[in-house]
Amino acid sequence: MNYRISQRAASLSPSLTLAIDSKAKQMKADGLDVVGFGAGEPDFDTPQHIKDACAKALAEGFTKYTPASGIPELRKAIADKFQRENGLTYKPSQIIVSCGGKHSCYNTILATCQEGDEVIIPAPYWLSYPEMVKLAGAKPVILETTDKTEFKVTPDQLRAAITPRTRLFILNSPSNPTGTVYTPEEVKAIGDVCIEKGVLILSDEIYEHLLYDGAQHKSVASFSPKHQEHTIVVHGFAKAWSMTGWRLGFLAAPEPVAKAIDAIQSHSTSNPTSFAQKGAVAALTGPQDHLKQWLTEFSKRRQYAFQKLNSIPGISCVNAKGAFYLFPNISGTGLKSTEFCARLLEAEKVAAVPGIAFGADDYIRISYATSMANIEKGLERLERFVRSLK
Ligand SMILES: *Cc1c(COP(=O)(O)O)cnc(C)c1O
């Protein structure tokens, strides 16, 4: 049999983060003392009242198909969240609940992009964006940024990259992998360029609630009705409610785009899990006090890791203003990111993600969604490794 793999699938790069992760897990399983900085999820448990709401729904037999785009109760709670927190008015029909924020991104790209289209993605980028664009048959156009500009794209840089083929610009603030947060003024300026050029914006705001040092998040959709018309806001329950395994995300879009995504979803995944959606209602409408505790803890770790990394000769790191990652520059060590991470894991049993996975080979990603004890131990080892290179 000739198992010819479709061009669509064959064009994908396998996930480097998963490769590192599985190697680290194997080493752990072999009894080795591995410190993992690879985590892309909070190390806290889902708050109890959310689990209770889900368990109750399950016990009551809420186990059947729901509308493909989510239960009305949840879509309403999401519309209320946008009104309350972002000053954005959406009808529930403009809200689509999907199987994770990743799925929301994918559906947005699939609904708006096709062969011949270009999608502008700032690097360092979340590693799934370019692959999703390729799956849609469109072309990722990467805009390079460095730590010198805090990994921010300027309006002029964006304007220069836009061609008649540009369909979509992907904005992710707060950012995975860099922790960068655009100021409200910067967000507005980026939005203005997209409006001027007739380009849609996919605004991935999944880290909206994870902010430090007084950083402010403002959705690009919220500056004017025109900004809202040009934007699809993507969000999810994974990060601020620690619900990664629940597979629940959502988006808010202009009516025609929401309608197209509803159709795609109705023929692919159908509805997100019924009883999980009841948990999500509790996440949005219940108490949010867990967040304050998590932020205090995250910020303490971030501050420690930021200072420790900058004390190591050959490493420099700008501080993160959001999310739970640092993205130190390792070019002073003379190594590129893949070799750096492979040798670090080999020599010191510390797992970090090579920046090349995010389109930035002079950096590595350190997740501080792990205990302070692990961070101290892991960074001591990282320092020993870097010093051993001299
Ligand atoms: C975690 C993450 C998502 C969504 O993750 P899901 O588990 O699919 O909800 C989306 N965008 C970015 C940048 C992320 O880091």
mmCIF file of C-alpha atoms and ligand atoms in Angstrom:
data_model
loop_
_atom_site.group_PDB
_atom_site.id
_atom_site.type_symbol
_atom_site.label_atom_id
_atom_site.label_comp_id
_atom_site.label_asym_id
_atom_site.label_seq_id
_atom_site.Cartn_x
_atom_site.Cartn_y
_atom_site.Cartn_z
ATOM 1 C CA MET A 1 0.000 0.000 0.000
ATOM 2 C CA ASN A 2 1.217 3.496 -0.802
ATOM 3 C CA TYR A 3 0.540 5.610 2.276
ATOM 4 C CA ARG A 4 0.967 8.886 0.475
ATOM 5 C CA ILE A 5 0.653 11.564 3.108
ATOM 6 C CA SER A 6 -1.232 14.660 1.993
ATOM 7 C CA GLN A 7 0.860 17.715 1.207
ATOM 8 C CA ARG A 8 -1.118 19.533 3.856
ATOM 9 C CA ALA A 9 0.027 17.155 6.599
ATOM 10 C CA ALA A 10 3.499 16.536 5.200
ATOM 11 C CA SER A 11 4.296 20.259 5.284
ATOM 12 C CA LEU A 12 4.003 20.407 9.082
ATOM 13 C CA SER A 13 6.991 20.529 11.419
ATOM 14 C CA PRO A 14 6.724 18.156 14.347
ATOM 15 C CA SER A 15 6.554 19.922 17.702
ATOM 16 C CA LEU A 16 10.016 20.472 19.216
ATOM 17 C CA THR A 17 8.479 21.284 22.577
ATOM 18 C CA LEU A 18 6.833 17.880 22.665
ATOM 19 C CA ALA A 19 10.076 16.168 21.643
ATOM 20 C CA ILE A 20 12.002 17.772 24.522
ATOM 21 C CA ASP A 21 9.129 17.090 26.861
ATOM 22 C CA SER A 22 8.991 13.390 26.016
ATOM 23 C CA LYS A 23 12.772 13.025 26.403
ATOM 24 C CA ALA A 24 12.600 14.707 29.829
ATOM 25 C CA LYS A 25 9.679 12.501 30.844
ATOM 26 C CA GLN A 26 11.559 9.399 29.766
ATOM 27 C CA MET A 27 14.580 10.455 31.851
ATOM 28 C CA LYS A 28 12.270 11.030 34.826
ATOM 29 C CA ALA A 29 10.691 7.622 34.319
ATOM 30 C CA ASP A 30 14.199 6.143 34.330
ATOM 31 C CA GLY A 31 14.608 7.522 37.844
ATOM 32 C CA LEU A 32 16.738 10.558 36.964
ATOM 33 C CA ASP A 33 16.318 13.836 38.866
ATOM 34 C CA VAL A 34 15.125 16.054 36.011
ATOM 35 C CA VAL A 35 14.078 19.684 36.463
ATOM 36 C CA GLY A 36 11.458 20.650 33.880
ATOM 37 C CA PHE A 37 11.160 24.239 32.636
ATOM 38 C CA GLY A 38 9.066 23.138 29.682
ATOM 39 C CA ALA A 39 5.585 23.376 31.181
ATOM 40 C CA GLY A 40 3.042 25.259 29.107
ATOM 41 C CA GLU A 41 0.394 25.096 31.813
ATOM 42 C CA PRO A 42 -0.087 26.418 35.358
ATOM 43 C CA ASP A 43 1.110 24.063 38.095
ATOM 44 C CA PHE A 44 -2.006 24.884 40.161
ATOM 45 C CA ASP A 45 -5.153 22.760 40.321
ATOM 46 C CA THR A 46 -8.447 23.837 38.716
ATOM 47 C CA PRO A 47 -10.402 25.759 41.423
ATOM 48 C CA GLN A 48 -12.775 23.485 43.334
ATOM 49 C CA HIS A 49 -16.058 25.273 42.535
ATOM 50 C CA ILE A 50 -15.393 24.743 38.811
ATOM 51 C CA LYS A 51 -14.806 21.019 39.298
ATOM 52 C CA ASP A 52 -17.957 20.829 41.453
ATOM 53 C CA ALA A 53 -20.111 22.433 38.743
ATOM 54 C CA CYS A 54 -18.797 19.947 36.207
ATOM 55 C CA ALA A 55 -19.309 16.965 38.515
ATOM 56 C CA LYS A 56 -22.852 18.110 39.235
ATOM 57 C CA ALA A 57 -23.648 18.380 35.525
ATOM 58 C CA LEU A 58 -22.259 14.898 34.961
ATOM 59 C CA ALA A 59 -24.261 13.457 37.879
ATOM 60 C CA GLU A 60 -27.416 15.101 36.547
ATOM 61 C CA GLY A 61 -26.960 13.475 33.151
ATOM 62 C CA PHE A 62 -25.815 16.529 31.198
ATOM 63 C CA THR A 63 -23.983 14.171 28.853
ATOM 64 C CA LYS A 64 -25.517 14.637 25.405
ATOM 65 C CA TYR A 65 -24.790 16.738 22.321
ATOM 66 C CA THR A 66 -25.084 20.480 22.783
ATOM 67 C CA PRO A 67 -25.287 23.137 20.041
ATOM 68 C CA ALA A 68 -22.028 22.968 18.031
ATOM 69 C CA SER A 69 -20.900 26.415 19.175
ATOM 70 C CA GLY A 70 -21.647 25.879 22.860
ATOM 71 C CA ILE A 71 -24.558 26.030 25.290
ATOM 72 C CA PRO A 72 -26.480 29.337 25.331
ATOM 73 C CA GLU A 73 -25.738 29.786 29.036
ATOM 74 C CA LEU A 74 -21.980 29.702 28.416
ATOM 75 C CA ARG A 75 -22.107 31.900 25.301
ATOM 76 C CA LYS A 76 -24.063 34.444 27.323
ATOM 77 C CA ALA A 77 -21.541 34.259 30.211
ATOM 78 C CA ILE A 78 -18.736 34.864 27.695
ATOM 79 C CA ALA A 79 -20.564 37.816 26.104
ATOM 80 C CA ASP A 80 -21.032 39.222 29.639
ATOM 81 C CA LYS A 81 -17.300 38.771 30.325
ATOM 82 C CA PHE A 82 -16.393 40.795 27.217
ATOM 83 C CA GLN A 83 -18.830 43.526 28.248
ATOM 84 C CA ARG A 84 -17.685 43.627 31.862
ATOM 85 C CA GLU A 85 -13.923 43.292 31.446
ATOM 86 C CA ASN A 86 -13.245 44.658 27.975
ATOM 87 C CA GLY A 87 -16.131 47.070 27.319
ATOM 88 C CA LEU A 88 -16.953 45.029 24.210
ATOM 89 C CA THR A 89 -20.544 44.354 23.165
ATOM 90 C CA TYR A 90 -21.155 41.044 21.381
ATOM 91 C CA LYS A 91 -24.338 39.136 20.683
ATOM 92 C CA PRO A 92 -24.174 35.523 21.902
ATOM 93 C CA SER A 93 -24.310 34.513 18.201
ATOM 94 C CA GLN A 94 -20.881 36.135 17.774
ATOM 95 C CA ILE A 95 -19.389 33.913 20.477
ATOM 96 C CA ILE A 96 -18.121 30.413 19.623
ATOM 97 C CA VAL A 97 -16.998 27.939 22.269
ATOM 98 C CA SER A 98 -14.376 25.492 20.957
ATOM 99 C CA CYS A 99 -12.199 22.606 22.141
ATOM 100 C CA GLY A 100 -9.408 24.821 23.496
ATOM 101 C CA GLY A 101 -7.941 28.198 22.622
ATOM 102 C CA LYS A 102 -5.786 26.378 20.077
ATOM 103 C CA HIS A 103 -8.919 25.134 18.341
ATOM 104 C CA SER A 104 -10.323 28.679 18.370
ATOM 105 C CA CYS A 105 -7.153 29.924 16.633
ATOM 106 C CA TYR A 106 -7.293 27.116 14.091
ATOM 107 C CA ASN A 107 -10.965 27.670 13.264
ATOM 108 C CA THR A 108 -10.348 31.409 12.859
ATOM 109 C CA ILE A 109 -7.510 30.805 10.415
ATOM 110 C CA LEU A 110 -9.467 28.134 8.532
ATOM 111 C CA ALA A 111 -12.497 30.399 8.244
ATOM 112 C CA THR A 112 -10.598 33.445 6.982
ATOM 113 C CA CYS A 113 -7.503 32.240 5.070
ATOM 114 C CA GLN A 114 -6.949 30.253 1.898
ATOM 115 C CA GLU A 115 -4.406 29.510 -0.878
ATOM 116 C CA GLY A 116 -2.697 32.712 -1.991
ATOM 117 C CA ASP A 117 -3.250 34.538 1.293
ATOM 118 C CA GLU A 118 -0.469 35.745 3.586
ATOM 119 C CA VAL A 119 -0.639 35.814 7.361
ATOM 120 C CA ILE A 120 1.782 38.054 9.256
ATOM 121 C CA ILE A 121 3.152 36.533 12.451
ATOM 122 C CA PRO A 122 5.644 38.311 14.719
ATOM 123 C CA ALA A 123 8.538 36.133 15.929
ATOM 124 C CA PRO A 124 9.082 34.846 18.571
ATOM 125 C CA TYR A 125 5.676 33.263 17.986
ATOM 126 C CA TRP A 126 3.571 30.574 19.611
ATOM 127 C CA LEU A 127 4.751 27.581 17.620
ATOM 128 C CA SER A 128 1.343 26.464 16.364
ATOM 129 C CA TYR A 129 0.492 29.647 14.433
ATOM 130 C CA PRO A 130 2.652 29.083 11.332
ATOM 131 C CA GLU A 131 1.650 25.428 11.139
ATOM 132 C CA MET A 132 -2.047 26.319 11.323
ATOM 133 C CA VAL A 133 -1.588 28.859 8.549
ATOM 134 C CA LYS A 134 0.066 26.188 6.401
ATOM 135 C CA LEU A 135 -2.792 23.770 7.121
ATOM 136 C CA ALA A 136 -5.173 26.397 5.756
ATOM 137 C CA GLY A 137 -3.088 26.540 2.560
ATOM 138 C CA ALA A 138 -1.925 30.108 3.254
ATOM 139 C CA LYS A 139 1.594 31.454 3.711
ATOM 140 C CA PRO A 140 3.064 32.513 7.062
ATOM 141 C CA VAL A 141 5.079 35.735 6.797
ATOM 142 C CA ILE A 142 7.345 36.076 9.812
ATOM 143 C CA LEU A 143 8.218 39.500 11.260
ATOM 144 C CA GLU A 144 11.443 39.290 13.249
ATOM 145 C CA THR A 145 11.769 41.063 16.593
ATOM 146 C CA THR A 146 14.480 40.913 19.273
ATOM 147 C CA ASP A 147 14.870 41.560 22.980
ATOM 148 C CA LYS A 148 16.145 45.072 22.110
ATOM 149 C CA THR A 149 12.526 46.116 21.425
ATOM 150 C CA GLU A 150 11.093 43.796 24.090
ATOM 151 C CA PHE A 151 10.033 41.574 21.169
ATOM 152 C CA LYS A 152 7.499 44.151 19.981
ATOM 153 C CA VAL A 153 6.555 44.827 16.378
ATOM 154 C CA THR A 154 6.367 48.520 15.467
ATOM 155 C CA PRO A 155 3.524 49.929 13.353
ATOM 156 C CA ASP A 156 6.036 50.845 10.611
ATOM 157 C CA GLN A 157 7.468 47.340 10.573
ATOM 158 C CA LEU A 158 3.956 45.926 10.224
ATOM 159 C CA ARG A 159 2.953 48.396 7.504
ATOM 160 C CA ALA A 160 6.038 47.496 5.471
ATOM 161 C CA ALA A 161 5.208 43.784 5.638
ATOM 162 C CA ILE A 162 1.630 44.137 4.422
ATOM 163 C CA THR A 163 1.007 43.259 0.754
ATOM 164 C CA PRO A 164 -2.215 43.016 -1.264
ATOM 165 C CA ARG A 165 -2.225 39.348 -0.294
ATOM 166 C CA THR A 166 -2.127 39.938 3.477
ATOM 167 C CA ARG A 167 -5.281 38.606 5.043
ATOM 168 C CA LEU A 168 -4.543 38.335 8.745
ATOM 169 C CA PHE A 169 -2.176 39.625 11.406
ATOM 170 C CA ILE A 170 -1.684 37.561 14.566
ATOM 171 C CA LEU A 171 -1.245 39.506 17.794
ATOM 172 C CA ASN A 172 -0.513 37.631 21.024
ATOM 173 C CA SER A 173 -0.252 39.900 24.056
ATOM 174 C CA PRO A 174 0.632 38.861 26.742
ATOM 175 C CA SER A 175 2.911 36.633 24.702
ATOM 176 C CA ASN A 176 3.913 33.013 24.819
ATOM 177 C CA PRO A 177 6.959 32.567 24.667
ATOM 178 C CA THR A 178 8.319 36.004 25.654
ATOM 179 C CA GLY A 179 5.939 37.348 28.309
ATOM 180 C CA THR A 180 5.816 40.651 26.410
ATOM 181 C CA VAL A 181 2.759 42.834 26.956
ATOM 182 C CA TYR A 182 2.033 45.632 24.455
ATOM 183 C CA THR A 183 0.872 48.874 26.071
ATOM 184 C CA PRO A 184 -2.648 50.080 25.194
ATOM 185 C CA GLU A 185 -1.115 52.795 22.956
ATOM 186 C CA GLU A 186 0.990 50.237 21.100
ATOM 187 C CA VAL A 187 -1.990 47.926 20.640
ATOM 188 C CA LYS A 188 -4.081 50.765 19.245
ATOM 189 C CA ALA A 189 -1.349 51.776 16.791
ATOM 190 C CA ILE A 190 -1.087 48.189 15.506
ATOM 191 C CA GLY A 191 -4.870 48.068 15.144
ATOM 192 C CA ASP A 192 -4.875 51.381 13.267
ATOM 193 C CA VAL A 193 -2.454 50.006 10.665
ATOM 194 C CA CYS A 194 -4.626 46.917 10.139
ATOM 195 C CA ILE A 195 -7.735 49.068 9.683
ATOM 196 C CA GLU A 196 -5.921 51.360 7.245
ATOM 197 C CA LYS A 197 -4.813 48.355 5.170
ATOM 198 C CA GLY A 198 -7.971 46.253 5.477
ATOM 199 C CA VAL A 199 -6.238 43.419 7.337
ATOM 200 C CA LEU A 200 -8.014 41.241 9.910
ATOM 201 C CA ILE A 201 -6.476 40.700 13.356
ATOM 202 C CA LEU A 202 -6.453 37.444 15.255
ATOM 203 C CA SER A 203 -5.904 38.670 18.813
ATOM 204 C CA ASP A 204 -4.914 35.772 21.059
ATOM 205 C CA GLU A 205 -5.671 37.092 24.555
ATOM 206 C CA ILE A 206 -5.490 33.838 26.492
ATOM 207 C CA TYR A 207 -2.999 35.322 28.998
ATOM 208 C CA GLU A 208 -5.125 38.441 29.561
ATOM 209 C CA HIS A 209 -5.360 37.940 33.319
ATOM 210 C CA LEU A 210 -1.711 37.034 33.959
ATOM 211 C CA LEU A 211 -0.076 40.463 34.273
ATOM 212 C CA TYR A 212 2.767 41.798 36.475
ATOM 213 C CA ASP A 213 4.368 45.083 37.525
ATOM 214 C CA GLY A 214 1.223 47.095 36.801
ATOM 215 C CA ALA A 215 1.087 46.039 33.133
ATOM 216 C CA GLN A 216 -2.274 46.706 31.530
ATOM 217 C CA HIS A 217 -4.088 44.581 28.976
ATOM 218 C CA LYS A 218 -6.376 46.258 26.491
ATOM 219 C CA SER A 219 -8.000 44.279 23.711
ATOM 220 C CA VAL A 220 -7.277 45.635 20.245
ATOM 221 C CA ALA A 221 -10.986 45.174 19.510
ATOM 222 C CA SER A 222 -11.944 47.650 22.223
ATOM 223 C CA PHE A 223 -10.615 50.951 20.788
ATOM 224 C CA SER A 224 -13.482 51.668 18.376
ATOM 225 C CA PRO A 225 -16.249 49.889 16.451
ATOM 226 C CA LYS A 226 -13.839 49.782 13.481
ATOM 227 C CA HIS A 227 -11.226 48.002 15.594
ATOM 228 C CA GLN A 228 -13.875 45.523 16.730
ATOM 229 C CA GLU A 229 -14.987 44.911 13.120
ATOM 230 C CA HIS A 230 -11.437 43.969 12.152
ATOM 231 C CA THR A 231 -10.727 41.670 15.080
ATOM 232 C CA ILE A 232 -11.355 38.105 16.140
ATOM 233 C CA VAL A 233 -10.600 37.827 19.863
ATOM 234 C CA VAL A 234 -9.408 34.365 20.916
ATOM 235 C CA HIS A 235 -9.421 33.304 24.549
ATOM 236 C CA GLY A 236 -9.765 30.180 26.671
ATOM 237 C CA PHE A 237 -10.021 28.625 30.097
ATOM 238 C CA ALA A 238 -6.631 26.890 30.084
ATOM 239 C CA LYS A 239 -4.392 29.495 31.660
ATOM 240 C CA ALA A 240 -6.269 31.773 34.088
ATOM 241 C CA TRP A 241 -8.418 28.928 35.443
ATOM 242 C CA SER A 242 -5.851 26.139 34.988
ATOM 243 C CA MET A 243 -8.169 24.051 32.806
ATOM 244 C CA THR A 244 -5.731 22.876 30.117
ATOM 245 C CA GLY A 245 -7.036 19.305 30.071
ATOM 246 C CA TRP A 246 -10.666 20.361 29.840
ATOM 247 C CA ARG A 247 -10.182 21.480 26.235
ATOM 248 C CA LEU A 248 -12.288 24.622 26.283
ATOM 249 C CA GLY A 249 -11.616 27.864 24.468
ATOM 250 C CA PHE A 250 -13.731 30.608 22.990
ATOM 251 C CA LEU A 251 -13.701 33.457 20.533
ATOM 252 C CA ALA A 252 -15.665 36.557 19.661
ATOM 253 C CA ALA A 253 -15.907 37.502 15.990
ATOM 254 C CA PRO A 254 -17.802 39.643 13.492
ATOM 255 C CA GLU A 255 -21.058 37.891 12.581
ATOM 256 C CA PRO A 256 -20.036 36.451 9.138
ATOM 257 C CA VAL A 257 -16.813 34.994 10.574
ATOM 258 C CA ALA A 258 -18.629 33.517 13.582
ATOM 259 C CA LYS A 259 -21.167 31.946 11.226
ATOM 260 C CA ALA A 260 -18.405 30.368 9.125
ATOM 261 C CA ILE A 261 -16.674 29.011 12.230
ATOM 262 C CA ASP A 262 -19.963 27.589 13.482
ATOM 263 C CA ALA A 263 -20.282 25.695 10.172
ATOM 264 C CA ILE A 264 -16.692 24.400 10.324
ATOM 265 C CA GLN A 265 -17.168 23.247 13.876
ATOM 266 C CA SER A 266 -20.519 21.595 13.158
ATOM 267 C CA HIS A 267 -18.798 19.371 10.551
ATOM 268 C CA SER A 268 -15.568 18.663 12.414
ATOM 269 C CA THR A 269 -15.634 18.462 16.204
ATOM 270 C CA SER A 270 -19.303 19.262 16.863
ATOM 271 C CA ASN A 271 -19.764 20.659 20.370
ATOM 272 C CA PRO A 272 -17.084 20.949 23.052
ATOM 273 C CA THR A 273 -17.700 18.474 25.902
ATOM 274 C CA SER A 274 -21.133 19.099 27.424
ATOM 275 C CA PHE A 275 -20.374 18.824 31.157
ATOM 276 C CA ALA A 276 -17.052 20.655 30.799
ATOM 277 C CA GLN A 277 -19.041 23.638 29.497
ATOM 278 C CA LYS A 278 -20.986 23.727 32.784
ATOM 279 C CA GLY A 279 -17.671 23.974 34.613
ATOM 280 C CA ALA A 280 -16.723 26.864 32.328
ATOM 281 C CA VAL A 281 -19.910 28.730 33.253
ATOM 282 C CA ALA A 282 -18.828 28.446 36.905
ATOM 283 C CA ALA A 283 -15.322 29.640 35.964
ATOM 284 C CA LEU A 284 -16.694 32.857 34.465
ATOM 285 C CA THR A 285 -19.535 33.566 36.892
ATOM 286 C CA GLY A 286 -17.978 32.303 40.162
ATOM 287 C CA PRO A 287 -15.350 33.852 42.466
ATOM 288 C CA GLN A 288 -11.991 34.781 40.954
ATOM 289 C CA ASP A 289 -9.930 34.928 44.183
ATOM 290 C CA HIS A 290 -7.634 32.081 43.087
ATOM 291 C CA LEU A 291 -6.083 34.410 40.547
ATOM 292 C CA LYS A 292 -4.622 36.842 43.069
ATOM 293 C CA GLN A 293 -2.803 34.027 44.866
ATOM 294 C CA TRP A 294 -1.487 32.564 41.641
ATOM 295 C CA LEU A 295 -0.246 35.938 40.430
ATOM 296 C CA THR A 296 1.582 36.591 43.697
ATOM 297 C CA GLU A 297 3.284 33.218 43.438
ATOM 298 C CA PHE A 298 4.065 33.518 39.704
ATOM 299 C CA SER A 299 5.487 36.982 40.157
ATOM 300 C CA LYS A 300 7.764 35.914 43.014
ATOM 301 C CA ARG A 301 9.192 33.120 40.876
ATOM 302 C CA ARG A 302 9.484 35.393 37.846
ATOM 303 C CA GLN A 303 11.427 37.964 39.828
ATOM 304 C CA TYR A 304 13.802 35.359 41.214
ATOM 305 C CA ALA A 305 14.385 33.701 37.828
ATOM 306 C CA PHE A 306 14.829 37.049 36.077
ATOM 307 C CA GLN A 307 17.566 38.109 38.522
ATOM 308 C CA LYS A 308 19.272 34.738 38.590
ATOM 309 C CA LEU A 309 19.377 34.438 34.791
ATOM 310 C CA ASN A 310 20.858 37.919 34.417
ATOM 311 C CA SER A 311 23.582 37.083 36.957
ATOM 312 C CA ILE A 312 24.895 34.315 34.703
ATOM 313 C CA PRO A 313 27.674 35.458 32.328
ATOM 314 C CA GLY A 314 26.608 34.884 28.706
ATOM 315 C CA ILE A 315 22.887 35.070 29.486
ATOM 316 C CA SER A 316 20.706 38.151 29.356
ATOM 317 C CA CYS A 317 17.005 38.360 29.891
ATOM 318 C CA VAL A 318 14.349 41.062 29.612
ATOM 319 C CA ASN A 319 11.704 40.782 32.279
ATOM 320 C CA ALA A 320 8.276 39.424 31.423
ATOM 321 C CA LYS A 321 5.199 41.555 32.048
ATOM 322 C CA GLY A 322 2.718 38.724 31.550
ATOM 323 C CA ALA A 323 2.070 34.979 31.076
ATOM 324 C CA PHE A 324 4.467 32.585 32.895
ATOM 325 C CA TYR A 325 7.579 32.443 30.725
ATOM 326 C CA LEU A 326 10.969 34.111 30.503
ATOM 327 C CA PHE A 327 12.836 34.138 27.204
ATOM 328 C CA PRO A 328 16.546 34.632 27.954
ATOM 329 C CA ASN A 329 19.073 35.420 25.241
ATOM 330 C CA ILE A 330 21.807 32.754 25.169
ATOM 331 C CA SER A 331 23.881 34.096 22.263
ATOM 332 C CA GLY A 332 26.672 35.049 24.705
ATOM 333 C CA THR A 333 27.306 31.357 25.354
ATOM 334 C CA GLY A 334 28.256 30.751 21.719
ATOM 335 C CA LEU A 335 25.597 28.059 21.351
ATOM 336 C CA LYS A 336 22.416 28.006 19.298
ATOM 337 C CA SER A 337 19.228 27.011 21.056
ATOM 338 C CA THR A 338 18.871 23.366 19.997
ATOM 339 C CA GLU A 339 22.431 22.463 20.993
ATOM 340 C CA PHE A 340 22.136 24.507 24.184
ATOM 341 C CA CYS A 341 18.991 22.681 25.299
ATOM 342 C CA ALA A 342 20.180 19.225 24.250
ATOM 343 C CA ARG A 343 23.480 19.630 26.138
ATOM 344 C CA LEU A 344 21.782 21.223 29.147
ATOM 345 C CA LEU A 345 19.461 18.237 29.414
ATOM 346 C CA GLU A 346 22.303 15.789 28.921
ATOM 347 C CA ALA A 347 24.780 17.426 31.308
ATOM 348 C CA GLU A 348 22.545 18.823 34.053
ATOM 349 C CA LYS A 349 19.152 17.159 33.552
ATOM 350 C CA VAL A 350 17.377 20.468 33.029
ATOM 351 C CA ALA A 351 14.690 20.634 30.348
ATOM 352 C CA ALA A 352 14.104 23.996 28.619
ATOM 353 C CA VAL A 353 12.577 24.644 25.205
ATOM 354 C CA PRO A 354 14.895 25.807 22.389
ATOM 355 C CA GLY A 355 13.890 29.199 21.013
ATOM 356 C CA ILE A 356 14.111 27.882 17.469
ATOM 357 C CA ALA A 357 10.733 26.246 18.082
ATOM 358 C CA PHE A 358 9.356 29.796 18.371
ATOM 359 C CA GLY A 359 11.379 31.177 15.463
ATOM 360 C CA ALA A 360 14.196 32.632 17.619
ATOM 361 C CA ASP A 361 17.388 30.564 17.732
ATOM 362 C CA ASP A 362 19.335 32.856 20.115
ATOM 363 C CA TYR A 363 16.931 32.243 22.991
ATOM 364 C CA ILE A 364 15.453 29.528 25.174
ATOM 365 C CA ARG A 365 12.076 29.446 26.894
ATOM 366 C CA ILE A 366 11.940 28.990 30.651
ATOM 367 C CA SER A 367 8.504 28.343 32.120
ATOM 368 C CA TYR A 368 8.165 29.321 35.780
ATOM 369 C CA ALA A 369 4.945 27.360 36.171
ATOM 370 C CA THR A 370 6.827 25.076 38.538
ATOM 371 C CA SER A 371 7.737 25.261 42.222
ATOM 372 C CA MET A 372 10.213 27.793 43.609
ATOM 373 C CA ALA A 373 12.374 24.883 44.824
ATOM 374 C CA ASN A 374 12.531 23.521 41.278
ATOM 375 C CA ILE A 375 13.349 26.936 39.871
ATOM 376 C CA GLU A 376 16.206 27.437 42.340
ATOM 377 C CA LYS A 377 17.618 23.984 41.694
ATOM 378 C CA GLY A 378 17.184 24.185 37.920
ATOM 379 C CA LEU A 379 18.778 27.604 37.548
ATOM 380 C CA GLU A 380 21.742 26.643 39.758
ATOM 381 C CA ARG A 381 22.324 23.771 37.370
ATOM 382 C CA LEU A 382 21.855 25.985 34.340
ATOM 383 C CA GLU A 383 24.472 28.358 35.729
ATOM 384 C CA ARG A 384 26.923 25.484 36.292
ATOM 385 C CA PHE A 385 26.316 24.335 32.720
ATOM 386 C CA VAL A 386 26.940 27.764 31.211
ATOM 387 C CA ARG A 387 30.095 28.270 33.303
ATOM 388 C CA SER A 388 31.376 24.876 32.154
ATOM 389 C CA LEU A 389 31.284 26.100 28.542
ATOM 390 C CA LYS A 390 34.029 28.663 29.159
HETATM 391 C C1 LIG B 1 -1.970 27.843 25.899
HETATM 392 C C2 LIG B 1 -2.172 28.739 24.717
HETATM 393 C C3 LIG B 1 -3.348 28.719 23.933
HETATM 394 C C4 LIG B 1 -4.511 27.789 24.124
HETATM 395 O O1 LIG B 1 -4.328 26.611 24.703
HETATM 396 P P1 LIG B 1 -5.553 25.599 24.842
HETATM 397 O O2 LIG B 1 -5.038 24.580 25.769
HETATM 398 O O3 LIG B 1 -5.838 25.079 23.480
HETATM 399 O O4 LIG B 1 -6.729 26.360 25.379
HETATM 400 C C5 LIG B 1 -3.484 29.637 22.916
HETATM 401 N N1 LIG B 1 -2.512 30.519 22.633
HETATM 402 C C6 LIG B 1 -1.378 30.567 23.333
HETATM 403 C C7 LIG B 1 -0.372 31.583 22.981
HETATM 404 C C8 LIG B 1 -1.156 29.668 24.395
HETATM 405 O O5 LIG B 1 0.014 29.706 25.067
#
